[in-house]
């Protein structure tokens, strides 16, 4: 592993630590192991142990966003690619399966179930990652006055989109915590 790879892993670990120290992040935990364990994608995954405030949610989204931004050093896919290159064949297979499950969690709140919504007379799948990005880019980090004024945001942010978005975020977060735990145990960082 190169020095640049180690810097990226440390940035990822710091991002996971930041998420864990938010009120929202503290609601969920995992047991770390040296293996790259897969987080199960089940509908029960997004069950909240307690109510959380809007401030806790937004504080969590600041570091979480780093996991999904392509240009950020803590980008989760970049970290998985580094671990795959440095890992055994068994690690590579698990990481490939993990990436597949992460992709599926974008549009499924577990067990392959897909939420649908009617859009212009046809049914389309609700995508948790797209909903999160719309929410972040139109409300949290930026104000998109055209989207807000048009009413499109209110139309897009219905109960199924919120559920799918929360599921995607929690699934990705818990998988990131599992990977961070394995990195700490394997590499002593």
JSON list of C-alpha atoms in Angstrom, two decimals:
[
{"chain": "A", "resi": 1, "resn": "UNK", "atom": "CA", "xyz": [0.00, 0.00, 0.00]},
{"chain": "A", "resi": 2, "resn": "UNK", "atom": "CA", "xyz": [1.37, 3.43, -0.94]},
{"chain": "A", "resi": 3, "resn": "UNK", "atom": "CA", "xyz": [1.64, 6.47, 1.33]},
{"chain": "A", "resi": 4, "resn": "UNK", "atom": "CA", "xyz": [-1.17, 8.10, -0.65]},
{"chain": "A", "resi": 5, "resn": "UNK", "atom": "CA", "xyz": [-3.35, 5.04, -0.03]},
{"chain": "A", "resi": 6, "resn": "UNK", "atom": "CA", "xyz": [-2.65, 5.24, 3.70]},
{"chain": "A", "resi": 7, "resn": "UNK", "atom": "CA", "xyz": [-3.55, 8.94, 3.72]},
{"chain": "A", "resi": 8, "resn": "UNK", "atom": "CA", "xyz": [-6.86, 8.14, 2.04]},
{"chain": "A", "resi": 9, "resn": "UNK", "atom": "CA", "xyz": [-7.58, 5.36, 4.56]},
{"chain": "A", "resi": 10, "resn": "UNK", "atom": "CA", "xyz": [-6.81, 7.72, 7.44]},
{"chain": "A", "resi": 11, "resn": "UNK", "atom": "CA", "xyz": [-9.10, 10.36, 5.95]},
{"chain": "A", "resi": 12, "resn": "UNK", "atom": "CA", "xyz": [-11.83, 7.74, 5.65]},
{"chain": "A", "resi": 13, "resn": "UNK", "atom": "CA", "xyz": [-11.31, 6.68, 9.28]},
{"chain": "A", "resi": 14, "resn": "UNK", "atom": "CA", "xyz": [-11.55, 10.30, 10.41]},
{"chain": "A", "resi": 15, "resn": "UNK", "atom": "CA", "xyz": [-14.78, 10.73, 8.43]},
{"chain": "A", "resi": 16, "resn": "UNK", "atom": "CA", "xyz": [-16.26, 7.60, 10.04]},
{"chain": "A", "resi": 17, "resn": "UNK", "atom": "CA", "xyz": [-15.22, 8.93, 13.46]},
{"chain": "A", "resi": 18, "resn": "UNK", "atom": "CA", "xyz": [-16.94, 12.25, 12.71]},
{"chain": "A", "resi": 19, "resn": "UNK", "atom": "CA", "xyz": [-20.14, 10.46, 11.72]},
{"chain": "A", "resi": 20, "resn": "UNK", "atom": "CA", "xyz": [-20.05, 8.29, 14.85]},
{"chain": "A", "resi": 21, "resn": "UNK", "atom": "CA", "xyz": [-19.80, 11.37, 17.06]},
{"chain": "A", "resi": 22, "resn": "UNK", "atom": "CA", "xyz": [-23.01, 12.95, 15.82]},
{"chain": "A", "resi": 23, "resn": "UNK", "atom": "CA", "xyz": [-26.30, 12.41, 17.61]},
{"chain": "A", "resi": 24, "resn": "UNK", "atom": "CA", "xyz": [-27.67, 10.58, 14.58]},
{"chain": "A", "resi": 25, "resn": "UNK", "atom": "CA", "xyz": [-24.55, 8.44, 14.14]},
{"chain": "A", "resi": 26, "resn": "UNK", "atom": "CA", "xyz": [-24.51, 7.34, 17.79]},
{"chain": "A", "resi": 27, "resn": "UNK", "atom": "CA", "xyz": [-27.84, 5.56, 17.30]},
{"chain": "A", "resi": 28, "resn": "UNK", "atom": "CA", "xyz": [-26.18, 2.83, 15.23]},
{"chain": "A", "resi": 29, "resn": "UNK", "atom": "CA", "xyz": [-23.21, 0.63, 16.01]},
{"chain": "A", "resi": 30, "resn": "UNK", "atom": "CA", "xyz": [-21.42, -2.45, 14.71]},
{"chain": "A", "resi": 31, "resn": "UNK", "atom": "CA", "xyz": [-18.98, -5.00, 16.10]},
{"chain": "A", "resi": 32, "resn": "UNK", "atom": "CA", "xyz": [-15.62, -4.62, 14.34]},
{"chain": "A", "resi": 33, "resn": "UNK", "atom": "CA", "xyz": [-13.81, -7.66, 12.91]},
{"chain": "A", "resi": 34, "resn": "UNK", "atom": "CA", "xyz": [-10.69, -8.10, 10.80]},
{"chain": "A", "resi": 35, "resn": "UNK", "atom": "CA", "xyz": [-12.69, -9.49, 7.89]},
{"chain": "A", "resi": 36, "resn": "UNK", "atom": "CA", "xyz": [-14.61, -7.21, 5.56]},
{"chain": "A", "resi": 37, "resn": "UNK", "atom": "CA", "xyz": [-18.02, -8.32, 6.76]},
{"chain": "A", "resi": 38, "resn": "UNK", "atom": "CA", "xyz": [-21.10, -7.56, 4.71]},
{"chain": "A", "resi": 39, "resn": "UNK", "atom": "CA", "xyz": [-23.87, -5.46, 6.21]},
{"chain": "A", "resi": 40, "resn": "UNK", "atom": "CA", "xyz": [-27.18, -7.22, 5.62]},
{"chain": "A", "resi": 41, "resn": "UNK", "atom": "CA", "xyz": [-29.65, -5.22, 3.56]},
{"chain": "A", "resi": 42, "resn": "UNK", "atom": "CA", "xyz": [-32.94, -5.71, 5.36]},
{"chain": "A", "resi": 43, "resn": "UNK", "atom": "CA", "xyz": [-35.97, -3.44, 5.81]},
{"chain": "A", "resi": 44, "resn": "UNK", "atom": "CA", "xyz": [-35.39, -3.58, 9.59]},
{"chain": "A", "resi": 45, "resn": "UNK", "atom": "CA", "xyz": [-32.02, -1.86, 9.09]},
{"chain": "A", "resi": 46, "resn": "UNK", "atom": "CA", "xyz": [-33.57, 1.63, 9.06]},
{"chain": "A", "resi": 47, "resn": "UNK", "atom": "CA", "xyz": [-35.44, 1.23, 12.33]},
{"chain": "A", "resi": 48, "resn": "UNK", "atom": "CA", "xyz": [-34.53, 4.20, 14.49]},
{"chain": "A", "resi": 49, "resn": "UNK", "atom": "CA", "xyz": [-33.88, 3.39, 18.16]},
{"chain": "A", "resi": 50, "resn": "UNK", "atom": "CA", "xyz": [-35.03, 6.88, 19.14]},
{"chain": "A", "resi": 51, "resn": "UNK", "atom": "CA", "xyz": [-36.29, 10.09, 17.61]},
{"chain": "A", "resi": 52, "resn": "UNK", "atom": "CA", "xyz": [-33.65, 12.42, 16.31]},
{"chain": "A", "resi": 53, "resn": "UNK", "atom": "CA", "xyz": [-33.62, 16.13, 15.66]},
{"chain": "A", "resi": 54, "resn": "UNK", "atom": "CA", "xyz": [-33.18, 17.88, 12.35]},
{"chain": "A", "resi": 55, "resn": "UNK", "atom": "CA", "xyz": [-29.91, 19.33, 13.71]},
{"chain": "A", "resi": 56, "resn": "UNK", "atom": "CA", "xyz": [-28.59, 15.82, 14.50]},
{"chain": "A", "resi": 57, "resn": "UNK", "atom": "CA", "xyz": [-29.49, 14.68, 10.98]},
{"chain": "A", "resi": 58, "resn": "UNK", "atom": "CA", "xyz": [-27.83, 17.67, 9.31]},
{"chain": "A", "resi": 59, "resn": "UNK", "atom": "CA", "xyz": [-24.70, 17.35, 11.49]},
{"chain": "A", "resi": 60, "resn": "UNK", "atom": "CA", "xyz": [-24.44, 13.72, 10.38]},
{"chain": "A", "resi": 61, "resn": "UNK", "atom": "CA", "xyz": [-24.88, 14.59, 6.70]},
{"chain": "A", "resi": 62, "resn": "UNK", "atom": "CA", "xyz": [-21.80, 16.83, 6.66]},
{"chain": "A", "resi": 63, "resn": "UNK", "atom": "CA", "xyz": [-19.29, 13.97, 7.09]},
{"chain": "A", "resi": 64, "resn": "UNK", "atom": "CA", "xyz": [-21.56, 11.40, 5.40]},
{"chain": "A", "resi": 65, "resn": "UNK", "atom": "CA", "xyz": [-21.53, 13.43, 2.19]},
{"chain": "A", "resi": 66, "resn": "UNK", "atom": "CA", "xyz": [-17.75, 12.92, 2.02]},
{"chain": "A", "resi": 67, "resn": "UNK", "atom": "CA", "xyz": [-18.34, 9.18, 1.56]},
{"chain": "A", "resi": 68, "resn": "UNK", "atom": "CA", "xyz": [-20.35, 9.78, -1.60]},
{"chain": "A", "resi": 69, "resn": "UNK", "atom": "CA", "xyz": [-18.50, 12.68, -3.25]},
{"chain": "A", "resi": 70, "resn": "UNK", "atom": "CA", "xyz": [-16.31, 11.41, -6.09]},
{"chain": "A", "resi": 71, "resn": "UNK", "atom": "CA", "xyz": [-13.57, 14.00, -5.52]},
{"chain": "A", "resi": 72, "resn": "UNK", "atom": "CA", "xyz": [-13.31, 13.58, -1.75]},
{"chain": "A", "resi": 73, "resn": "UNK", "atom": "CA", "xyz": [-10.42, 11.50, -0.38]},
{"chain": "A", "resi": 74, "resn": "UNK", "atom": "CA", "xyz": [-12.86, 9.72, 1.96]},
{"chain": "A", "resi": 75, "resn": "UNK", "atom": "CA", "xyz": [-14.99, 8.50, -0.98]},
{"chain": "A", "resi": 76, "resn": "UNK", "atom": "CA", "xyz": [-16.14, 5.02, 0.04]},
{"chain": "A", "resi": 77, "resn": "UNK", "atom": "CA", "xyz": [-15.66, 3.46, -3.41]},
{"chain": "A", "resi": 78, "resn": "UNK", "atom": "CA", "xyz": [-12.08, 4.79, -3.56]},
{"chain": "A", "resi": 79, "resn": "UNK", "atom": "CA", "xyz": [-11.38, 3.22, -0.15]},
{"chain": "A", "resi": 80, "resn": "UNK", "atom": "CA", "xyz": [-12.88, -0.10, -1.24]},
{"chain": "A", "resi": 81, "resn": "UNK", "atom": "CA", "xyz": [-10.73, -0.06, -4.39]},
{"chain": "A", "resi": 82, "resn": "UNK", "atom": "CA", "xyz": [-7.57, 0.46, -2.30]},
{"chain": "A", "resi": 83, "resn": "UNK", "atom": "CA", "xyz": [-8.55, -2.36, 0.06]},
{"chain": "A", "resi": 84, "resn": "UNK", "atom": "CA", "xyz": [-9.32, -4.64, -2.86]},
{"chain": "A", "resi": 85, "resn": "UNK", "atom": "CA", "xyz": [-5.91, -4.02, -4.46]},
{"chain": "A", "resi": 86, "resn": "UNK", "atom": "CA", "xyz": [-4.16, -4.67, -1.14]},
{"chain": "A", "resi": 87, "resn": "UNK", "atom": "CA", "xyz": [-6.33, -7.62, -0.13]},
{"chain": "A", "resi": 88, "resn": "UNK", "atom": "CA", "xyz": [-6.39, -11.34, -0.68]},
{"chain": "A", "resi": 89, "resn": "UNK", "atom": "CA", "xyz": [-8.61, -13.03, -3.26]},
{"chain": "A", "resi": 90, "resn": "UNK", "atom": "CA", "xyz": [-11.18, -13.65, -0.52]},
{"chain": "A", "resi": 91, "resn": "UNK", "atom": "CA", "xyz": [-11.09, -9.93, 0.41]},
{"chain": "A", "resi": 92, "resn": "UNK", "atom": "CA", "xyz": [-11.56, -8.97, -3.22]},
{"chain": "A", "resi": 93, "resn": "UNK", "atom": "CA", "xyz": [-14.64, -11.19, -3.54]},
{"chain": "A", "resi": 94, "resn": "UNK", "atom": "CA", "xyz": [-16.16, -9.75, -0.37]},
{"chain": "A", "resi": 95, "resn": "UNK", "atom": "CA", "xyz": [-15.45, -6.19, -1.46]},
{"chain": "A", "resi": 96, "resn": "UNK", "atom": "CA", "xyz": [-17.00, -6.86, -4.87]},
{"chain": "A", "resi": 97, "resn": "UNK", "atom": "CA", "xyz": [-20.12, -8.22, -3.14]},
{"chain": "A", "resi": 98, "resn": "UNK", "atom": "CA", "xyz": [-20.11, -5.23, -0.80]},
{"chain": "A", "resi": 99, "resn": "UNK", "atom": "CA", "xyz": [-20.05, -2.81, -3.76]},
{"chain": "A", "resi": 100, "resn": "UNK", "atom": "CA", "xyz": [-22.93, -4.69, -5.36]},
{"chain": "A", "resi": 101, "resn": "UNK", "atom": "CA", "xyz": [-24.95, -4.49, -2.13]},
{"chain": "A", "resi": 102, "resn": "UNK", "atom": "CA", "xyz": [-24.18, -0.77, -1.75]},
{"chain": "A", "resi": 103, "resn": "UNK", "atom": "CA", "xyz": [-25.42, -0.15, -5.28]},
{"chain": "A", "resi": 104, "resn": "UNK", "atom": "CA", "xyz": [-28.60, -2.16, -4.62]},
{"chain": "A", "resi": 105, "resn": "UNK", "atom": "CA", "xyz": [-29.26, -0.24, -1.38]},
{"chain": "A", "resi": 106, "resn": "UNK", "atom": "CA", "xyz": [-29.55, 2.97, -3.40]},
{"chain": "A", "resi": 107, "resn": "UNK", "atom": "CA", "xyz": [-32.92, 1.84, -4.72]},
{"chain": "A", "resi": 108, "resn": "UNK", "atom": "CA", "xyz": [-34.06, -0.93, -2.37]},
{"chain": "A", "resi": 109, "resn": "UNK", "atom": "CA", "xyz": [-34.97, -0.72, 1.30]},
{"chain": "A", "resi": 110, "resn": "UNK", "atom": "CA", "xyz": [-34.03, -4.38, 1.72]},
{"chain": "A", "resi": 111, "resn": "UNK", "atom": "CA", "xyz": [-34.68, -7.84, 0.33]},
{"chain": "A", "resi": 112, "resn": "UNK", "atom": "CA", "xyz": [-34.73, -6.45, -3.20]},
{"chain": "A", "resi": 113, "resn": "UNK", "atom": "CA", "xyz": [-37.99, -4.58, -2.58]},
{"chain": "A", "resi": 114, "resn": "UNK", "atom": "CA", "xyz": [-38.34, -1.43, -4.64]},
{"chain": "A", "resi": 115, "resn": "UNK", "atom": "CA", "xyz": [-40.51, 1.54, -3.77]},
{"chain": "A", "resi": 116, "resn": "UNK", "atom": "CA", "xyz": [-42.33, 3.03, -6.73]},
{"chain": "A", "resi": 117, "resn": "UNK", "atom": "CA", "xyz": [-43.87, 6.41, -7.27]},
{"chain": "A", "resi": 118, "resn": "UNK", "atom": "CA", "xyz": [-46.05, 7.73, -10.05]},
{"chain": "A", "resi": 119, "resn": "UNK", "atom": "CA", "xyz": [-44.36, 10.25, -12.29]},
{"chain": "A", "resi": 120, "resn": "UNK", "atom": "CA", "xyz": [-46.08, 11.64, -15.37]},
{"chain": "A", "resi": 121, "resn": "UNK", "atom": "CA", "xyz": [-48.45, 8.69, -15.61]},
{"chain": "A", "resi": 122, "resn": "UNK", "atom": "CA", "xyz": [-45.88, 5.91, -15.19]},
{"chain": "A", "resi": 123, "resn": "UNK", "atom": "CA", "xyz": [-44.34, 4.12, -12.23]},
{"chain": "A", "resi": 124, "resn": "UNK", "atom": "CA", "xyz": [-40.66, 4.76, -11.47]},
{"chain": "A", "resi": 125, "resn": "UNK", "atom": "CA", "xyz": [-38.40, 3.37, -8.75]},
{"chain": "A", "resi": 126, "resn": "UNK", "atom": "CA", "xyz": [-37.54, 5.67, -5.85]},
{"chain": "A", "resi": 127, "resn": "UNK", "atom": "CA", "xyz": [-33.77, 6.04, -5.55]},
{"chain": "A", "resi": 128, "resn": "UNK", "atom": "CA", "xyz": [-32.45, 6.79, -2.05]},
{"chain": "A", "resi": 129, "resn": "UNK", "atom": "CA", "xyz": [-29.15, 8.20, -3.25]},
{"chain": "A", "resi": 130, "resn": "UNK", "atom": "CA", "xyz": [-30.85, 10.52, -5.76]},
{"chain": "A", "resi": 131, "resn": "UNK", "atom": "CA", "xyz": [-33.33, 11.64, -3.11]},
{"chain": "A", "resi": 132, "resn": "UNK", "atom": "CA", "xyz": [-30.48, 12.35, -0.68]},
{"chain": "A", "resi": 133, "resn": "UNK", "atom": "CA", "xyz": [-28.56, 14.32, -3.30]},
{"chain": "A", "resi": 134, "resn": "UNK", "atom": "CA", "xyz": [-31.66, 16.36, -4.18]},
{"chain": "A", "resi": 135, "resn": "UNK", "atom": "CA", "xyz": [-32.28, 17.06, -0.49]},
{"chain": "A", "resi": 136, "resn": "UNK", "atom": "CA", "xyz": [-28.65, 17.99, 0.18]},
{"chain": "A", "resi": 137, "resn": "UNK", "atom": "CA", "xyz": [-28.23, 20.12, -2.93]},
{"chain": "A", "resi": 138, "resn": "UNK", "atom": "CA", "xyz": [-31.61, 21.86, -2.78]},
{"chain": "A", "resi": 139, "resn": "UNK", "atom": "CA", "xyz": [-32.04, 22.41, 0.95]},
{"chain": "A", "resi": 140, "resn": "UNK", "atom": "CA", "xyz": [-29.13, 21.51, 3.25]},
{"chain": "A", "resi": 141, "resn": "UNK", "atom": "CA", "xyz": [-25.98, 22.82, 1.59]},
{"chain": "A", "resi": 142, "resn": "UNK", "atom": "CA", "xyz": [-27.48, 24.99, -1.14]},
{"chain": "A", "resi": 143, "resn": "UNK", "atom": "CA", "xyz": [-30.79, 26.75, -1.65]},
{"chain": "A", "resi": 144, "resn": "UNK", "atom": "CA", "xyz": [-32.23, 25.91, -5.03]},
{"chain": "A", "resi": 145, "resn": "UNK", "atom": "CA", "xyz": [-35.01, 28.48, -5.20]},
{"chain": "A", "resi": 146, "resn": "UNK", "atom": "CA", "xyz": [-36.36, 27.20, -8.52]},
{"chain": "A", "resi": 147, "resn": "UNK", "atom": "CA", "xyz": [-36.81, 23.64, -7.21]},
{"chain": "A", "resi": 148, "resn": "UNK", "atom": "CA", "xyz": [-38.31, 24.88, -3.94]},
{"chain": "A", "resi": 149, "resn": "UNK", "atom": "CA", "xyz": [-40.66, 27.41, -5.61]},
{"chain": "A", "resi": 150, "resn": "UNK", "atom": "CA", "xyz": [-41.82, 24.94, -8.26]},
{"chain": "A", "resi": 151, "resn": "UNK", "atom": "CA", "xyz": [-43.13, 22.56, -5.62]},
{"chain": "A", "resi": 152, "resn": "UNK", "atom": "CA", "xyz": [-41.15, 19.74, -7.22]},
{"chain": "A", "resi": 153, "resn": "UNK", "atom": "CA", "xyz": [-39.15, 19.15, -4.02]},
{"chain": "A", "resi": 154, "resn": "UNK", "atom": "CA", "xyz": [-42.32, 18.67, -1.98]},
{"chain": "A", "resi": 155, "resn": "UNK", "atom": "CA", "xyz": [-43.64, 16.30, -4.65]},
{"chain": "A", "resi": 156, "resn": "UNK", "atom": "CA", "xyz": [-40.38, 14.31, -4.72]},
{"chain": "A", "resi": 157, "resn": "UNK", "atom": "CA", "xyz": [-39.93, 14.14, -0.93]},
{"chain": "A", "resi": 158, "resn": "UNK", "atom": "CA", "xyz": [-42.84, 11.85, -0.06]},
{"chain": "A", "resi": 159, "resn": "UNK", "atom": "CA", "xyz": [-42.89, 9.17, 2.62]},
{"chain": "A", "resi": 160, "resn": "UNK", "atom": "CA", "xyz": [-41.45, 6.46, 0.34]},
{"chain": "A", "resi": 161, "resn": "UNK", "atom": "CA", "xyz": [-38.59, 8.68, -0.82]},
{"chain": "A", "resi": 162, "resn": "UNK", "atom": "CA", "xyz": [-37.72, 9.55, 2.79]},
{"chain": "A", "resi": 163, "resn": "UNK", "atom": "CA", "xyz": [-37.81, 5.89, 3.78]},
{"chain": "A", "resi": 164, "resn": "UNK", "atom": "CA", "xyz": [-35.62, 4.85, 0.86]},
{"chain": "A", "resi": 165, "resn": "UNK", "atom": "CA", "xyz": [-33.22, 7.74, 1.52]},
{"chain": "A", "resi": 166, "resn": "UNK", "atom": "CA", "xyz": [-32.84, 6.89, 5.21]},
{"chain": "A", "resi": 167, "resn": "UNK", "atom": "CA", "xyz": [-32.34, 3.24, 4.36]},
{"chain": "A", "resi": 168, "resn": "UNK", "atom": "CA", "xyz": [-29.62, 4.06, 1.83]},
{"chain": "A", "resi": 169, "resn": "UNK", "atom": "CA", "xyz": [-27.84, 6.36, 4.30]},
{"chain": "A", "resi": 170, "resn": "UNK", "atom": "CA", "xyz": [-27.99, 3.93, 7.23]},
{"chain": "A", "resi": 171, "resn": "UNK", "atom": "CA", "xyz": [-26.96, 0.94, 5.11]},
{"chain": "A", "resi": 172, "resn": "UNK", "atom": "CA", "xyz": [-23.97, 2.84, 3.67]},
{"chain": "A", "resi": 173, "resn": "UNK", "atom": "CA", "xyz": [-23.03, 4.22, 7.09]},
{"chain": "A", "resi": 174, "resn": "UNK", "atom": "CA", "xyz": [-23.11, 0.82, 8.81]},
{"chain": "A", "resi": 175, "resn": "UNK", "atom": "CA", "xyz": [-21.11, -0.76, 5.99]},
{"chain": "A", "resi": 176, "resn": "UNK", "atom": "CA", "xyz": [-18.55, 2.06, 6.26]},
{"chain": "A", "resi": 177, "resn": "UNK", "atom": "CA", "xyz": [-18.28, 1.44, 10.02]},
{"chain": "A", "resi": 178, "resn": "UNK", "atom": "CA", "xyz": [-17.66, -2.26, 9.37]},
{"chain": "A", "resi": 179, "resn": "UNK", "atom": "CA", "xyz": [-14.90, -1.45, 6.89]},
{"chain": "A", "resi": 180, "resn": "UNK", "atom": "CA", "xyz": [-13.39, 1.18, 9.21]},
{"chain": "A", "resi": 181, "resn": "UNK", "atom": "CA", "xyz": [-13.31, -1.36, 12.05]},
{"chain": "A", "resi": 182, "resn": "UNK", "atom": "CA", "xyz": [-11.54, -3.90, 9.83]},
{"chain": "A", "resi": 183, "resn": "UNK", "atom": "CA", "xyz": [-8.98, -1.28, 8.71]},
{"chain": "A", "resi": 184, "resn": "UNK", "atom": "CA", "xyz": [-8.19, -0.37, 12.32]},
{"chain": "A", "resi": 185, "resn": "UNK", "atom": "CA", "xyz": [-7.77, -4.02, 13.32]},
{"chain": "A", "resi": 186, "resn": "UNK", "atom": "CA", "xyz": [-5.77, -5.02, 10.24]},
{"chain": "A", "resi": 187, "resn": "UNK", "atom": "CA", "xyz": [-3.48, -2.03, 9.88]},
{"chain": "A", "resi": 188, "resn": "UNK", "atom": "CA", "xyz": [-3.33, -0.69, 13.43]},
{"chain": "A", "resi": 189, "resn": "UNK", "atom": "CA", "xyz": [-4.41, 2.83, 12.49]}
]
